Amino acid sequence: MNIFRLLGDLSHLLAIIILLLKIWNSRSCAGISGRSQFLFAIVFTARYLDLFFTFISLYNTVMKIVFLATSYGTLYLMYIKFKATYDSNHDTFRIEFLILPAIALALLINEEFTVIEILWTFSIYLESVAILPQLFMVSKTGEAESITSHYLFALGSYRALYILNWIYRWFLTEKLNAIAIVAGIVQTILYCDFFYLYLTKVLKGKKLQLPA
Amino acid sequence: RLKSTTHDEL
């Protein structure tokens, strides 16, 4: 555990809490992609099945349980409690185009051909693209509420901090996982365009609006 | 160094 990793995890947690609070306080999930949230729930479920088999640390176990609980909580708020506010007309990204290639790739490129390892690998590949329905939704409507952009910024920061964590671990000559690193870099790149807009617009008090 | 790690990250 190093400072980048810890800040990355906290940033991830912050993103999830921002999203839950936004939905809860406004009693609305307008502008949020239920499809991305559904993909994140699949990601956590596939990856954290190791809760039953391996123990790494109390921190690790608690965070996994929190991520699982909050991701299902978000789905509950979006698809049941505040379903009437869900903007499904703009949430049209075909998630099978993400899930099926992630399954295929996990079966082809993995470190060990076991059920638990392939599920882990699948979750890594799927996480790297799970935000696409949300970014697609923002690009389709051409704008995002500030709170939605704060959510995306916290989520992107988590990925960027994980890269710093790997660089740090590299110099500590710790073991690193190539699959996680490649997928993590891909995932971070997806946020670059958004980061640019966030830094140049949202932080200056403007609404995130895409150039026409 | 780039393989066979325990999955210690979230």
Short mmCIF file of C-alpha atoms in Angstrom, two decimals:
data_model
loop_
_atom_site.label_atom_id
_atom_site.label_comp_id
_atom_site.label_asym_id
_atom_site.label_seq_id
_atom_site.Cartn_x
_atom_site.Cartn_y
_atom_site.Cartn_z
CA MET A 1 0.00 0.00 0.00
CA ASN A 2 1.37 3.39 -0.94
CA ILE A 3 -0.03 6.91 -0.93
CA PHE A 4 -1.03 6.83 -4.63
CA ARG A 5 -2.88 3.59 -4.23
CA LEU A 6 -4.66 4.84 -1.10
CA LEU A 7 -5.61 8.15 -2.73
CA GLY A 8 -6.75 6.23 -5.81
CA ASP A 9 -9.04 4.01 -3.76
CA LEU A 10 -10.39 6.97 -1.81
CA SER A 11 -11.01 8.84 -5.04
CA HIS A 12 -12.91 5.81 -6.35
CA LEU A 13 -14.95 5.70 -3.16
CA LEU A 14 -15.56 9.45 -3.38
CA ALA A 15 -16.85 9.09 -6.96
CA ILE A 16 -19.35 6.45 -5.89
CA ILE A 17 -20.49 8.51 -2.89
CA ILE A 18 -20.87 11.67 -5.04
CA LEU A 19 -23.09 9.70 -7.40
CA LEU A 20 -25.21 8.19 -4.63
CA LEU A 21 -25.64 11.56 -2.91
CA LYS A 22 -26.51 13.29 -6.16
CA ILE A 23 -29.25 10.76 -6.87
CA TRP A 24 -30.48 10.71 -3.28
CA ASN A 25 -30.54 14.47 -2.71
CA SER A 26 -32.07 15.41 -6.06
CA ARG A 27 -34.35 12.34 -6.02
CA SER A 28 -33.31 11.94 -9.64
CA CYS A 29 -30.83 10.00 -11.72
CA ALA A 30 -31.18 12.18 -14.81
CA GLY A 31 -28.00 12.29 -16.88
CA ILE A 32 -26.57 9.13 -15.33
CA SER A 33 -26.05 6.05 -17.44
CA GLY A 34 -27.71 3.03 -15.83
CA ARG A 35 -25.82 0.89 -18.31
CA SER A 36 -22.43 2.04 -17.01
CA GLN A 37 -23.62 1.45 -13.44
CA PHE A 38 -24.82 -2.01 -14.41
CA LEU A 39 -21.41 -2.77 -15.95
CA PHE A 40 -19.64 -1.59 -12.78
CA ALA A 41 -21.82 -3.92 -10.71
CA ILE A 42 -20.79 -6.81 -13.00
CA VAL A 43 -17.14 -5.74 -12.70
CA PHE A 44 -17.20 -5.74 -8.89
CA THR A 45 -19.13 -8.98 -8.71
CA ALA A 46 -16.79 -10.86 -11.06
CA ARG A 47 -13.65 -9.47 -9.42
CA TYR A 48 -14.57 -9.72 -5.76
CA LEU A 49 -15.74 -13.33 -5.76
CA ASP A 50 -12.29 -13.91 -4.26
CA LEU A 51 -13.76 -12.57 -1.02
CA PHE A 52 -14.79 -16.19 -0.45
CA PHE A 53 -11.36 -17.67 -1.19
CA THR A 54 -8.57 -15.30 -0.31
CA PHE A 55 -7.87 -12.86 2.46
CA ILE A 56 -5.46 -10.03 1.69
CA SER A 57 -6.11 -7.51 4.44
CA LEU A 58 -8.97 -6.10 6.47
CA TYR A 59 -8.75 -2.92 4.37
CA ASN A 60 -9.06 -4.96 1.18
CA THR A 61 -12.04 -6.97 2.42
CA VAL A 62 -13.92 -3.94 3.77
CA MET A 63 -13.38 -1.92 0.58
CA LYS A 64 -14.56 -4.80 -1.59
CA ILE A 65 -17.73 -5.17 0.43
CA VAL A 66 -18.32 -1.39 0.32
CA PHE A 67 -17.83 -1.26 -3.47
CA LEU A 68 -20.19 -4.19 -3.97
CA ALA A 69 -22.85 -2.78 -1.67
CA THR A 70 -22.70 0.74 -3.12
CA SER A 71 -22.78 -0.47 -6.73
CA TYR A 72 -25.93 -2.51 -6.05
CA GLY A 73 -27.33 0.40 -4.04
CA THR A 74 -26.85 2.69 -7.05
CA LEU A 75 -28.61 0.19 -9.30
CA TYR A 76 -31.49 -0.03 -6.82
CA LEU A 77 -31.88 3.76 -6.77
CA MET A 78 -31.72 4.00 -10.57
CA TYR A 79 -33.83 1.07 -11.64
CA ILE A 80 -36.32 0.81 -8.78
CA LYS A 81 -36.64 3.77 -6.42
CA PHE A 82 -36.15 6.64 -8.86
CA LYS A 83 -36.85 4.73 -12.06
CA ALA A 84 -39.23 7.45 -13.29
CA THR A 85 -36.33 9.92 -13.52
CA TYR A 86 -34.03 7.56 -15.42
CA ASP A 87 -33.15 9.05 -18.77
CA SER A 88 -33.30 5.81 -20.76
CA ASN A 89 -33.85 7.52 -24.12
CA HIS A 90 -30.32 8.88 -24.01
CA ASP A 91 -28.78 5.76 -22.47
CA THR A 92 -28.56 3.61 -25.57
CA PHE A 93 -25.00 2.30 -25.74
CA ARG A 94 -25.06 -1.39 -26.72
CA ILE A 95 -23.31 -2.98 -23.74
CA GLU A 96 -23.08 -6.41 -25.37
CA PHE A 97 -20.41 -4.82 -27.59
CA LEU A 98 -18.36 -4.36 -24.43
CA ILE A 99 -19.29 -7.49 -22.46
CA LEU A 100 -18.78 -10.05 -25.24
CA PRO A 101 -15.31 -8.84 -26.33
CA ALA A 102 -14.29 -8.63 -22.65
CA ILE A 103 -15.33 -12.29 -22.18
CA ALA A 104 -13.51 -13.35 -25.38
CA LEU A 105 -10.36 -11.46 -24.44
CA ALA A 106 -10.40 -12.86 -20.89
CA LEU A 107 -10.57 -16.38 -22.31
CA LEU A 108 -7.69 -15.68 -24.71
CA ILE A 109 -5.34 -13.50 -22.67
CA ASN A 110 -5.09 -14.47 -19.03
CA GLU A 111 -2.45 -15.68 -16.64
CA GLU A 112 -4.12 -18.89 -15.60
CA PHE A 113 -7.03 -20.79 -17.11
CA THR A 114 -9.09 -21.12 -13.95
CA VAL A 115 -12.62 -19.90 -13.32
CA ILE A 116 -11.62 -17.37 -10.65
CA GLU A 117 -8.67 -16.01 -12.66
CA ILE A 118 -10.72 -15.67 -15.85
CA LEU A 119 -13.48 -13.86 -13.95
CA TRP A 120 -10.85 -11.51 -12.50
CA THR A 121 -9.35 -10.89 -15.95
CA PHE A 122 -12.81 -10.35 -17.46
CA SER A 123 -13.56 -7.78 -14.74
CA ILE A 124 -10.34 -5.91 -15.52
CA TYR A 125 -11.10 -5.77 -19.25
CA LEU A 126 -14.72 -4.81 -18.68
CA GLU A 127 -13.85 -2.09 -16.16
CA SER A 128 -11.54 -0.45 -18.66
CA VAL A 129 -14.49 0.30 -20.96
CA ALA A 130 -17.42 0.35 -18.52
CA ILE A 131 -17.57 4.16 -18.48
CA LEU A 132 -18.20 4.34 -22.25
CA PRO A 133 -22.04 4.29 -21.99
CA GLN A 134 -21.79 7.25 -19.57
CA LEU A 135 -19.41 9.19 -21.83
CA PHE A 136 -21.62 8.32 -24.81
CA MET A 137 -24.63 9.67 -22.93
CA VAL A 138 -22.81 12.94 -22.16
CA SER A 139 -21.80 13.28 -25.80
CA LYS A 140 -25.33 12.50 -26.96
CA THR A 141 -26.96 15.16 -24.81
CA GLY A 142 -23.96 17.47 -25.32
CA GLU A 143 -23.78 18.43 -21.65
CA ALA A 144 -23.51 17.19 -18.10
CA GLU A 145 -24.55 18.64 -14.76
CA SER A 146 -21.59 19.82 -12.67
CA ILE A 147 -22.20 17.11 -10.11
CA THR A 148 -22.05 14.47 -12.85
CA SER A 149 -18.76 15.92 -14.05
CA HIS A 150 -17.38 15.89 -10.49
CA TYR A 151 -18.32 12.21 -10.38
CA LEU A 152 -16.51 11.53 -13.65
CA PHE A 153 -13.49 13.55 -12.54
CA ALA A 154 -13.18 11.58 -9.28
CA LEU A 155 -13.51 8.33 -11.21
CA GLY A 156 -10.86 9.38 -13.73
CA SER A 157 -8.55 10.53 -10.93
CA TYR A 158 -8.78 7.09 -9.38
CA ARG A 159 -7.43 5.62 -12.60
CA ALA A 160 -4.66 8.20 -12.98
CA LEU A 161 -3.60 7.63 -9.35
CA TYR A 162 -3.44 3.89 -9.96
CA ILE A 163 -0.93 4.52 -12.75
CA LEU A 164 1.24 6.55 -10.35
CA ASN A 165 0.86 3.67 -7.89
CA TRP A 166 2.23 1.22 -10.49
CA ILE A 167 5.15 3.49 -11.34
CA TYR A 168 5.93 3.73 -7.63
CA ARG A 169 5.66 -0.04 -7.19
CA TRP A 170 7.89 -0.54 -10.23
CA PHE A 171 10.68 1.38 -8.54
CA LEU A 172 10.10 -0.53 -5.31
CA THR A 173 10.65 -3.65 -7.49
CA GLU A 174 7.35 -5.07 -6.38
CA LYS A 175 5.48 -7.51 -8.55
CA LEU A 176 3.13 -5.93 -11.03
CA ASN A 177 0.35 -7.30 -13.16
CA ALA A 178 0.73 -6.59 -16.88
CA ILE A 179 -2.95 -7.20 -17.66
CA ALA A 180 -4.10 -4.72 -15.02
CA ILE A 181 -1.58 -2.13 -16.19
CA VAL A 182 -2.44 -2.28 -19.90
CA ALA A 183 -6.19 -2.24 -19.21
CA GLY A 184 -5.70 0.53 -16.64
CA ILE A 185 -3.84 2.73 -19.10
CA VAL A 186 -6.54 2.19 -21.74
CA GLN A 187 -9.16 3.12 -19.16
CA THR A 188 -7.31 6.28 -18.15
CA ILE A 189 -6.93 7.39 -21.79
CA LEU A 190 -10.72 7.27 -22.17
CA TYR A 191 -10.97 10.04 -19.58
CA CYS A 192 -8.44 12.39 -21.20
CA ASP A 193 -10.88 14.30 -23.35
CA PHE A 194 -13.21 14.65 -20.39
CA PHE A 195 -10.35 15.83 -18.12
CA TYR A 196 -9.56 18.57 -20.60
CA LEU A 197 -13.15 19.82 -20.64
CA TYR A 198 -13.40 19.54 -16.87
CA LEU A 199 -10.27 21.57 -16.22
CA THR A 200 -11.03 24.23 -18.82
CA LYS A 201 -14.76 24.61 -18.14
CA VAL A 202 -16.23 23.08 -15.00
CA LEU A 203 -13.53 24.38 -12.68
CA LYS A 204 -14.11 27.87 -14.06
CA GLY A 205 -17.73 27.62 -13.03
CA LYS A 206 -19.10 26.85 -16.46
CA LYS A 207 -21.34 23.97 -17.30
CA LEU A 208 -19.77 21.05 -19.10
CA GLN A 209 -20.97 21.55 -22.62
CA LEU A 210 -19.43 19.87 -25.59
CA PRO A 211 -18.36 22.05 -28.49
CA ALA A 212 -20.96 21.85 -31.26
CA ARG B 1 8.25 -8.91 -12.41
CA LEU B 2 5.30 -8.53 -14.74
CA LYS B 3 3.41 -11.70 -13.90
CA SER B 4 1.91 -14.02 -11.34
CA THR B 5 0.89 -11.47 -8.79
CA THR B 6 -1.60 -11.89 -6.05
CA HIS B 7 -4.52 -9.63 -6.77
CA ASP B 8 -3.85 -7.26 -3.94
CA GLU B 9 -5.32 -4.19 -5.63
CA LEU B 10 -8.97 -3.26 -5.80
#
